[in-house]
XYZ file of C-alpha atoms in Angstrom:
515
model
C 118.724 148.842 156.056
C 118.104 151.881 154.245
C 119.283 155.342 156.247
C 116.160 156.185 158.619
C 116.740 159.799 158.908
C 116.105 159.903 155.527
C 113.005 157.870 154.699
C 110.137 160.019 154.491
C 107.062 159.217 156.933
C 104.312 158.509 153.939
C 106.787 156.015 153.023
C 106.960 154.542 156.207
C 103.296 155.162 156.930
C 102.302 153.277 153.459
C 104.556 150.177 154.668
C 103.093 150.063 158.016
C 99.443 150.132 156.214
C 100.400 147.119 153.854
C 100.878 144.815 157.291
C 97.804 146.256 158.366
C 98.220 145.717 162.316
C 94.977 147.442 163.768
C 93.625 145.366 166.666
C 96.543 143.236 166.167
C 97.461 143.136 170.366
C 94.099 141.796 170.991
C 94.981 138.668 169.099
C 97.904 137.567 170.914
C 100.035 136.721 168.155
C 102.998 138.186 169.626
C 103.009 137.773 172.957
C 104.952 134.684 173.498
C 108.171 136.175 171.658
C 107.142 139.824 174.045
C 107.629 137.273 176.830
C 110.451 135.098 176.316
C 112.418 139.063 176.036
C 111.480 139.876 179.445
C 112.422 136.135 180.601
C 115.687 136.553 178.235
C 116.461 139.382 179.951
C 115.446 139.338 184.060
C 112.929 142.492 183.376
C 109.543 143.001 184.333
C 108.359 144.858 181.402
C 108.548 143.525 177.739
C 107.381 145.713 174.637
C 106.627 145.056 170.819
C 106.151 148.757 169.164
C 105.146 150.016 166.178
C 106.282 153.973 165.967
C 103.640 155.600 163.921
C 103.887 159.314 162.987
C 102.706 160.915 165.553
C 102.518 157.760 168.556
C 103.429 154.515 168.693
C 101.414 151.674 169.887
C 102.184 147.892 171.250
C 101.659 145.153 169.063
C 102.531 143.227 172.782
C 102.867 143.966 175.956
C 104.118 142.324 179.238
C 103.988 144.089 182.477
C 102.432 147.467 180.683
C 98.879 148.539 180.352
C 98.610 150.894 178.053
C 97.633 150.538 174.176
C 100.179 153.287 173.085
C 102.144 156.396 173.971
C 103.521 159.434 172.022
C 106.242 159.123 170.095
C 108.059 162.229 171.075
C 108.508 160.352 174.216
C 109.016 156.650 172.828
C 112.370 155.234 173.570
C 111.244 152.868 170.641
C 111.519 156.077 168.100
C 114.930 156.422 169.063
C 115.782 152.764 169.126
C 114.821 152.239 165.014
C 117.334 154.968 164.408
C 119.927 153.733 165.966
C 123.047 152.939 164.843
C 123.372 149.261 166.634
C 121.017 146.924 165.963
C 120.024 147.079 169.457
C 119.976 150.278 171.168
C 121.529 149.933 175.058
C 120.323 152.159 177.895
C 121.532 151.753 181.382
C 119.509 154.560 182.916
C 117.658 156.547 181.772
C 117.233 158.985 184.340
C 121.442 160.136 183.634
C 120.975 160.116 179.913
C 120.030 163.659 178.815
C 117.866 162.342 175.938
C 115.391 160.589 178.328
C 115.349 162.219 181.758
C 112.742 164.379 181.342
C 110.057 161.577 179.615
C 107.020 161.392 182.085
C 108.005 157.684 181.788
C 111.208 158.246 183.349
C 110.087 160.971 186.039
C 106.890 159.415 186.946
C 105.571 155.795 186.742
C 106.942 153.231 185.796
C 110.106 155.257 186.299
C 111.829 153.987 183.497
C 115.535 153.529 184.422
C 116.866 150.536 181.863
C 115.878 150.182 178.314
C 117.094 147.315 175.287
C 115.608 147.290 172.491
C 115.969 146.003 169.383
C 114.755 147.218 166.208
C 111.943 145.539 163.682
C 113.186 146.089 159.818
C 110.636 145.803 156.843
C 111.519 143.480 154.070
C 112.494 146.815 152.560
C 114.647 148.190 154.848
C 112.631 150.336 156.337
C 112.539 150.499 159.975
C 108.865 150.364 161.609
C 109.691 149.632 165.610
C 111.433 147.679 168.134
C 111.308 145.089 170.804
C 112.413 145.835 173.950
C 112.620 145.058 177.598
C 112.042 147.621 180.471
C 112.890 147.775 184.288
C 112.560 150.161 187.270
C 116.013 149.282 187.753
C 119.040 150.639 186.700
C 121.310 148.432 184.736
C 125.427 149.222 184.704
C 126.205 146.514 183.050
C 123.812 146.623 180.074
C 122.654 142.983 178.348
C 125.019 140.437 178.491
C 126.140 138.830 175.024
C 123.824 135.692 175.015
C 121.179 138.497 175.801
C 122.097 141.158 173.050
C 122.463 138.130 170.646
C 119.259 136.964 171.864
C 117.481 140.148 171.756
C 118.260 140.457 167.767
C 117.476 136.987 167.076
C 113.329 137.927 168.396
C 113.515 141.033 166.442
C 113.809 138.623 163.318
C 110.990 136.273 164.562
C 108.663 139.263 165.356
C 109.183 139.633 161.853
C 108.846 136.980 160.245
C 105.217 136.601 161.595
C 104.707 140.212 160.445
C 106.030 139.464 157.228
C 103.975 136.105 156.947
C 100.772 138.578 157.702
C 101.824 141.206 155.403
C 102.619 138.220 152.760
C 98.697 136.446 153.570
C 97.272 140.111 153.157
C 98.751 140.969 149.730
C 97.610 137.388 148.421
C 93.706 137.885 149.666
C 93.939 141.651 148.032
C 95.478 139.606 144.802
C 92.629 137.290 144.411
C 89.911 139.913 145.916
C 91.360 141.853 142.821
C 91.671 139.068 140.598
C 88.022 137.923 141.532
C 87.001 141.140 140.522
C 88.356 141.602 137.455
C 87.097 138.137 136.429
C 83.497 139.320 137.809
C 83.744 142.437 135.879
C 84.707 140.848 132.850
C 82.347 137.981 133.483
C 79.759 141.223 133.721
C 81.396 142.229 130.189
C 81.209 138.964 128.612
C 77.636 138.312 129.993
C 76.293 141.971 128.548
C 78.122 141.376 125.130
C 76.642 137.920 124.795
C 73.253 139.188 125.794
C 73.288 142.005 122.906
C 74.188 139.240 120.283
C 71.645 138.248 117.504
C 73.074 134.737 117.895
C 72.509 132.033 120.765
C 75.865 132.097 122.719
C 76.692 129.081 125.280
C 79.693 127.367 126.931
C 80.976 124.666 128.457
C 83.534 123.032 130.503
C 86.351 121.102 129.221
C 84.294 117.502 129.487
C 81.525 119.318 127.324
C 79.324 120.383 130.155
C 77.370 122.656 129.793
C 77.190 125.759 132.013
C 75.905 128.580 129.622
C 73.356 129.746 127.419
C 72.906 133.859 126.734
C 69.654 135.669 126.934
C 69.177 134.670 123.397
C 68.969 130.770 123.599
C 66.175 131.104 126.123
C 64.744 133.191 123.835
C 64.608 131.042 121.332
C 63.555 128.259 122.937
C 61.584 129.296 125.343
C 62.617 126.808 128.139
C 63.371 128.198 131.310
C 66.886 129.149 132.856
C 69.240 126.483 133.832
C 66.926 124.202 132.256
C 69.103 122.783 129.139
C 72.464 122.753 131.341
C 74.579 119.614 131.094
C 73.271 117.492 128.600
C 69.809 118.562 128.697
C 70.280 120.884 125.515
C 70.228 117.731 123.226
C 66.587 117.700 124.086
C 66.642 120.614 122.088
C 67.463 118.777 118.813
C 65.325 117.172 116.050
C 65.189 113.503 116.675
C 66.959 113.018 113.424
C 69.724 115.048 114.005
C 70.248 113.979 117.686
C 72.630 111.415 116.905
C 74.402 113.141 114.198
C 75.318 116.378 116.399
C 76.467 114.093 119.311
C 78.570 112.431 117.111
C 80.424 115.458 115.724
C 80.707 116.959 119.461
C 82.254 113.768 120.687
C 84.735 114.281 117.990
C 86.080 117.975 118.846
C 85.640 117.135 122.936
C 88.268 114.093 122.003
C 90.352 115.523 119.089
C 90.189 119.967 119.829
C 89.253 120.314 116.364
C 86.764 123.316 115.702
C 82.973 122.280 116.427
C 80.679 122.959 113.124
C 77.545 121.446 112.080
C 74.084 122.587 110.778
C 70.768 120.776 112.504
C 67.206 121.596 113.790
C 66.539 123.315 116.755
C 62.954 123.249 118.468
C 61.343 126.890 118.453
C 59.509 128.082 121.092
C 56.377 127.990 119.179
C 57.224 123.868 118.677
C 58.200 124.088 115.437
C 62.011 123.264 114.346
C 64.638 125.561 112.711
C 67.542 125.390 111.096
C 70.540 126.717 112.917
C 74.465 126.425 112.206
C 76.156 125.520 114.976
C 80.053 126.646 115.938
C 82.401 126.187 118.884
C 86.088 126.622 119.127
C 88.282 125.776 122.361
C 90.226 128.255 124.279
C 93.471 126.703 125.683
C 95.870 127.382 128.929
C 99.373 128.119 128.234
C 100.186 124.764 128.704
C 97.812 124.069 125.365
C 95.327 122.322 127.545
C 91.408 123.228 126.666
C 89.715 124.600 129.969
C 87.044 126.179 127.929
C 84.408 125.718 124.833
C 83.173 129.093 123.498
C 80.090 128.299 120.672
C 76.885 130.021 119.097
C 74.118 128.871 117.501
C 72.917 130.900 114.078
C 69.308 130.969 113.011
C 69.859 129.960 109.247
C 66.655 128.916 108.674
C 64.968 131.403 106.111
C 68.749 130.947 104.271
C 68.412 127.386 104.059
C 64.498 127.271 102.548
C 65.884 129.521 100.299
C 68.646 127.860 99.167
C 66.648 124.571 98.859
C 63.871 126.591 96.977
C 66.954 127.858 95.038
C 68.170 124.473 93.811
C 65.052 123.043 92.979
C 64.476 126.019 90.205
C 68.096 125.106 89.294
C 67.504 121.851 88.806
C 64.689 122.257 87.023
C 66.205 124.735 84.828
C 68.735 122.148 84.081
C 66.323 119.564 83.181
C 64.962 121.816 80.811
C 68.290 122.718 79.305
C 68.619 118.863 78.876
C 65.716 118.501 77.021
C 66.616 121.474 74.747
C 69.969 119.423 73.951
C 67.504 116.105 73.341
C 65.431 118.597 71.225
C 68.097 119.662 68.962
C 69.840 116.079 68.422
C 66.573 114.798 67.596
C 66.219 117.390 64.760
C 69.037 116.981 63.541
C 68.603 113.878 63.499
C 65.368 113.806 62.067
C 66.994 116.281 59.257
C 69.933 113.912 58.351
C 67.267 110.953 57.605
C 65.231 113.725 55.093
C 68.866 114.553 53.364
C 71.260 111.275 53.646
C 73.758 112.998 52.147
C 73.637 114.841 55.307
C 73.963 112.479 57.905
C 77.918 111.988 58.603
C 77.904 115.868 59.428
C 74.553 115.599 61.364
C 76.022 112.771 63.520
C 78.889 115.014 64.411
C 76.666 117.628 65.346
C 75.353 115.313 67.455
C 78.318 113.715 69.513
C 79.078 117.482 69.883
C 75.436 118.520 71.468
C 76.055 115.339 73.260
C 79.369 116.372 74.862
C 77.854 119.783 75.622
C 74.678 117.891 77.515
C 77.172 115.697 79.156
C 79.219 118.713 80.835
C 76.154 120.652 81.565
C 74.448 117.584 83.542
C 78.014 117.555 85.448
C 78.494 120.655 86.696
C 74.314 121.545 87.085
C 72.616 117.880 87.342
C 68.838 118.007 86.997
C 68.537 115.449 89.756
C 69.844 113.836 92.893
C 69.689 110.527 90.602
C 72.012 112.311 87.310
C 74.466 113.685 90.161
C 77.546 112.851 88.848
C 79.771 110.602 91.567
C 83.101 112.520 91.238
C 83.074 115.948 92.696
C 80.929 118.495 90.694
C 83.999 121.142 90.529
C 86.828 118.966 89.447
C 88.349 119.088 86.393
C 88.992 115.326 86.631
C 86.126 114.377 87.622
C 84.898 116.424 84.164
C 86.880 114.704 81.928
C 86.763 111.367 83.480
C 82.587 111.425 82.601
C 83.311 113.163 79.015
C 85.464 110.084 78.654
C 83.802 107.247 79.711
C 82.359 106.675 76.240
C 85.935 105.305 75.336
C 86.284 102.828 77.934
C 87.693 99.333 76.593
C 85.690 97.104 78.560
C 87.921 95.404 81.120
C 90.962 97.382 80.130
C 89.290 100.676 81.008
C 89.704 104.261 80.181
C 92.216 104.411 77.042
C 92.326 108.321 77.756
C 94.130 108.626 80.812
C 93.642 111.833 83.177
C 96.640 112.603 86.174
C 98.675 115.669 87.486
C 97.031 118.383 89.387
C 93.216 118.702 89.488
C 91.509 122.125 88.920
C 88.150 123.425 89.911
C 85.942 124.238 87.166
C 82.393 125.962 87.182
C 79.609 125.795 84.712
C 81.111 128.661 83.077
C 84.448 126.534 81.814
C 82.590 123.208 81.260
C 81.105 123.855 77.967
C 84.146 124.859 76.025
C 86.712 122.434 77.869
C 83.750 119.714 76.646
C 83.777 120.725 73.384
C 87.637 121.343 73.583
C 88.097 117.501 74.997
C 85.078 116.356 72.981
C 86.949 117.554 69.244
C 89.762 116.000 70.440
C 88.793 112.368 71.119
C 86.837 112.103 68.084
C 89.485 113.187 66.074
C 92.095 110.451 67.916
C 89.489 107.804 67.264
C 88.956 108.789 63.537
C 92.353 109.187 62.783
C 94.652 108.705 65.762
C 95.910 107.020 68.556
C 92.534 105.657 69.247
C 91.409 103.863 65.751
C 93.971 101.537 66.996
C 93.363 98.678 68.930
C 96.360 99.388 71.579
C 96.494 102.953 70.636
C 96.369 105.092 73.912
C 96.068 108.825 74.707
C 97.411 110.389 78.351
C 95.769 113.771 79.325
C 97.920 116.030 82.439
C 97.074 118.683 84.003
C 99.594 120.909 85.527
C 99.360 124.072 87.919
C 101.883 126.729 87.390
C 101.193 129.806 89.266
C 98.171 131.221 87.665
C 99.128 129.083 84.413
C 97.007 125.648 83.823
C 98.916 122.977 81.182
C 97.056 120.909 79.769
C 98.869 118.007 77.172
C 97.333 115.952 75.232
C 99.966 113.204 74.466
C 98.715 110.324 71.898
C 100.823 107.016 71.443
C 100.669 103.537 69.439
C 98.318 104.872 66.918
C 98.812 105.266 63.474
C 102.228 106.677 62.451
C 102.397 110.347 61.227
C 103.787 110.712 57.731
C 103.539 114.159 57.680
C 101.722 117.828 59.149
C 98.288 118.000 58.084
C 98.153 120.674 54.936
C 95.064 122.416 56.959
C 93.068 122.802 59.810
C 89.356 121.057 59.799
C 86.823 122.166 61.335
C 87.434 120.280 64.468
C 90.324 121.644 64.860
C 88.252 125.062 64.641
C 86.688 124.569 67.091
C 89.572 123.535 69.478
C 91.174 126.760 68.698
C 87.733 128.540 69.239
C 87.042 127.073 72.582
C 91.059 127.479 73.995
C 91.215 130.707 72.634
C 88.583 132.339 72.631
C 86.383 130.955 75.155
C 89.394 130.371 77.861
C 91.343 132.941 77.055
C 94.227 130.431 76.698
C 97.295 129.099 73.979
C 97.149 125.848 71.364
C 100.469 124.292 70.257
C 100.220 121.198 68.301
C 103.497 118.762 67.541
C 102.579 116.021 64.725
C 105.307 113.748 66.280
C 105.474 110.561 64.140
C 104.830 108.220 67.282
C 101.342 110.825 67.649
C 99.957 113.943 67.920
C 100.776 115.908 70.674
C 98.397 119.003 71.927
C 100.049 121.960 74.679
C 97.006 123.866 75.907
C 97.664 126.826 78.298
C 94.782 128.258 80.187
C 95.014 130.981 82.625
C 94.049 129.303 86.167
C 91.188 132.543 86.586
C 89.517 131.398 83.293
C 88.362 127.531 85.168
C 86.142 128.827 87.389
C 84.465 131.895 89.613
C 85.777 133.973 91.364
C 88.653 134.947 89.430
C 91.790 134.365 90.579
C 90.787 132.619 93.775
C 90.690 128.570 92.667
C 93.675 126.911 93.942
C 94.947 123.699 91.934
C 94.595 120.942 94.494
């Protein structure tokens, strides 16, 4: 117990308030304990105080009527500053402290007095329990009853503490209510102000709310789409679709994202993309889906409109590389001296078509079936005129893959393109098991490309000069790419090191990683 004389009353008075004990005597909670003290101890008069700054009142009372006294006339005061836990007075009417209190002089004429004192879980001391009679007592309490005496003081309490304990919890969640109420209030307002439908939902996908927005939107009244009444909402095609993909994330926690139609409040249906991400306890458990809904509509007639003009740009590009092969074609049968160079010029407007109807097909029927920003999936179609039949490719593609835009196909075509013709004219590929292996490799912001040709035609010798294939190689590496040509005439074939700077594949710069 901390030193009472020098605890200062607000502290006192602020410990008293947290067990907040007003009308407390009128409930009854004590008075068993007040009177098993006065059977304990033979008296007719059995007290639980509180001493209060300026009085102190009874929490119990047996064999006393009144609801509280001064306290600069409370034996109780004196008692909870004590230094024995429980303060002994004989009578009262010899001790010079008391023998003036009315109490003592007049009725009940107060003559012995126990009492024990009532400790907060701080140490602070708030009142006592004590036992009262009209009689003078010589002998004091005997030890069972001193003993006994302390051992109430403890259960009084304990049941104050349990109170005090009970209070502080209901002020924890009243406060904790609040806070979530206020920042319900928050999250509600913020939602509200959004251009985008917010909802959420509980952990089994329920749903239990849409913003201000939603109803907006779709005009149906509030509450109305709750549960699983906002698939309704969806355009009968997409119904099963979206369901699927929510099933997914409510099973696996992955992040909700899909784009479908929405019905309008005017009956028509719009595009929206739909999001949702889970918010997890500490434990990693979801007890919450968080998701919006953004009108994308105007975006996604625009993008549509968007590729149709590109694919018809394309197809007219296409035609333009149909247009030139055919007069060059029909110029190399006016001049036959002419036509071995025209039907070069040819393959190469062919490669050129070839990589443009990759990367920008004209169609949904000339989309290629690789993925239109691999570097693979380039070469692989440039390829395919070499297949052997059954045996397949004879150029082989492997290592890392790159991502290439329309801006990289046309020279790595013509690049490739040079280089195939020339193994099938005079390399590895004018033999019948000759082969050629193609690998890409990612270093940093360094692409490798080697072009390795085997079981071809031995190599006497290095080539006294450069054709005009080989021009063009340097042309579209160098100048085009940006990159570096080695060649090695290795007897066993020709070998080819091209370095290309990763940026120079495809848009934006920089930002294409090698996958």
């Amino acid at each position: 117990m901390l030193d009472p004389l020098t605890i200062p009353e607000e502290t006192r008075a602020a410990i008293i308030q947290a067990y907040d004990l007003s009308g407390y005597r009128d409930s009854g909670c004590l008075d068993d304990l007040a009177a098993f003290a006065a059977e304990l101890c033979g008296t007719p008069v059995a007290l639980i105080s509180l001493v209060e700054e300026e009085t102190q009142q009874f929490l119990a009372a047996i064999g006393f009527d009144e609801a509280r006294t001064p306290r600069d006339t409370s034996f109780c005061a004196h008692a909870m500053v004590a230094g024995d836990p429980v303060m002994v007075i004989p009578d009262a009417s010899t001790d010079p402290r008391f023998l003036d209190f009315p109490l003592v002089s007049g009725p009940p004429h107060i003559r012995f007095y126990a009492g024990a004192r009532l400790v907060s879980r701080e140490g602070v001391p708030l009142g006592a329990i004590c036992v009262i009679s009209p009689e003078p007592r010589p002998e004091g309490l005997t030890h069972f009853q001193y003993c006994g005496l302390e051992i109430l003081a403890t259960a009084v309490m304990g049941r104050l503490q349990d109170r005090r304990a009970q209070l502080e919890y209901e002020r924890t969640v009243e406060a904790s209510e609040a806070r979530v109420a206020d920042s319900e209030q928050r999250f509600r307002t913020l939602a509200d102000t959004m251009p985008q439908m917010v909802w959420s939902t509980l952990p089994d996908g329920f749903h239990d709310y849409y913003n201000a927005r939603w109803y907006d939107f779709t005009g149906m009244p509030n509450g109305s789409t709750d549960g699983e009444g906002w698939s309704g909402m969806f355009h009968h095609d997409d119904q099963d679709r979206a369901w699927a993909r929510w099933r997914q994330s409510l099973t696996t926690g992955e992040p909700y994202q899909i784009e479908y139609r929405l019905r309008h409040r005017d009956g028509t249906y719009r595009w929206v993309l739909g999001r949702a991400l889970p918010i997890r306890d500490a434990e990693g458990r979801i007890i919450r889906w968080f998701g919006t809904c953004t009108d994308i509509h105007e975006q996604k007639l625009a993008l549509e409109e968007r590729e149709i003009v590109s694919q018809e740009l394309s197809h007219r590009i296409k035609n333009i590389f149909a247009v030139i092969s055919g007069l060059i074609a029909f110029a190399a049968r006016s001049h036959p001296d002419f036509s071995a160079i025209a039907r070069d010029l040819r393959d190469r407007i062919t490669a050129l078509g070839r990589a443009h109807d990759f990367v920008r097909p004209h169609s949904a029927q000339s989309r290629p079936k690789a993925r239109q920003d691999s570097l693979h999936g380039l070469l692989g179609d440039l390829f395919e005129p070499y297949r052997d039949g059954e045996a397949g490719l004879r150029i082989h593609v492997a290592g890392d893959d790159v991502p290439v835009d329309d801006r990289s196909a046309t020279p790595l075509a013509l690049l490739f393109h040079e280089l195939a013709t020339n193994a099938a004219k005079y390399g590895a590929l004018s033999a019948i098991n000759g082969h050629v292996r193609l690998s890409s490799h990612c270093r940093g912001e360094m692409v490798t490309l080697c072009w390795q040709e085997r079981d071809g035609p031995p190599l006497e010798a290095t080539p006294a000069h450069a054709g005009f294939g080989s021009q063009l190689v340097e042309l579209s590496a160098v100048r085009q790419l940006g990159g570096t040509v080695r060649r090695d005439w290795q007897r066993e074939g020709l070998v080819v090191t091209i370095d290309v700077p990763l940026a120079a594949f495809s848009r934006p710069p920089g930002t294409g990683p090698c996958r």
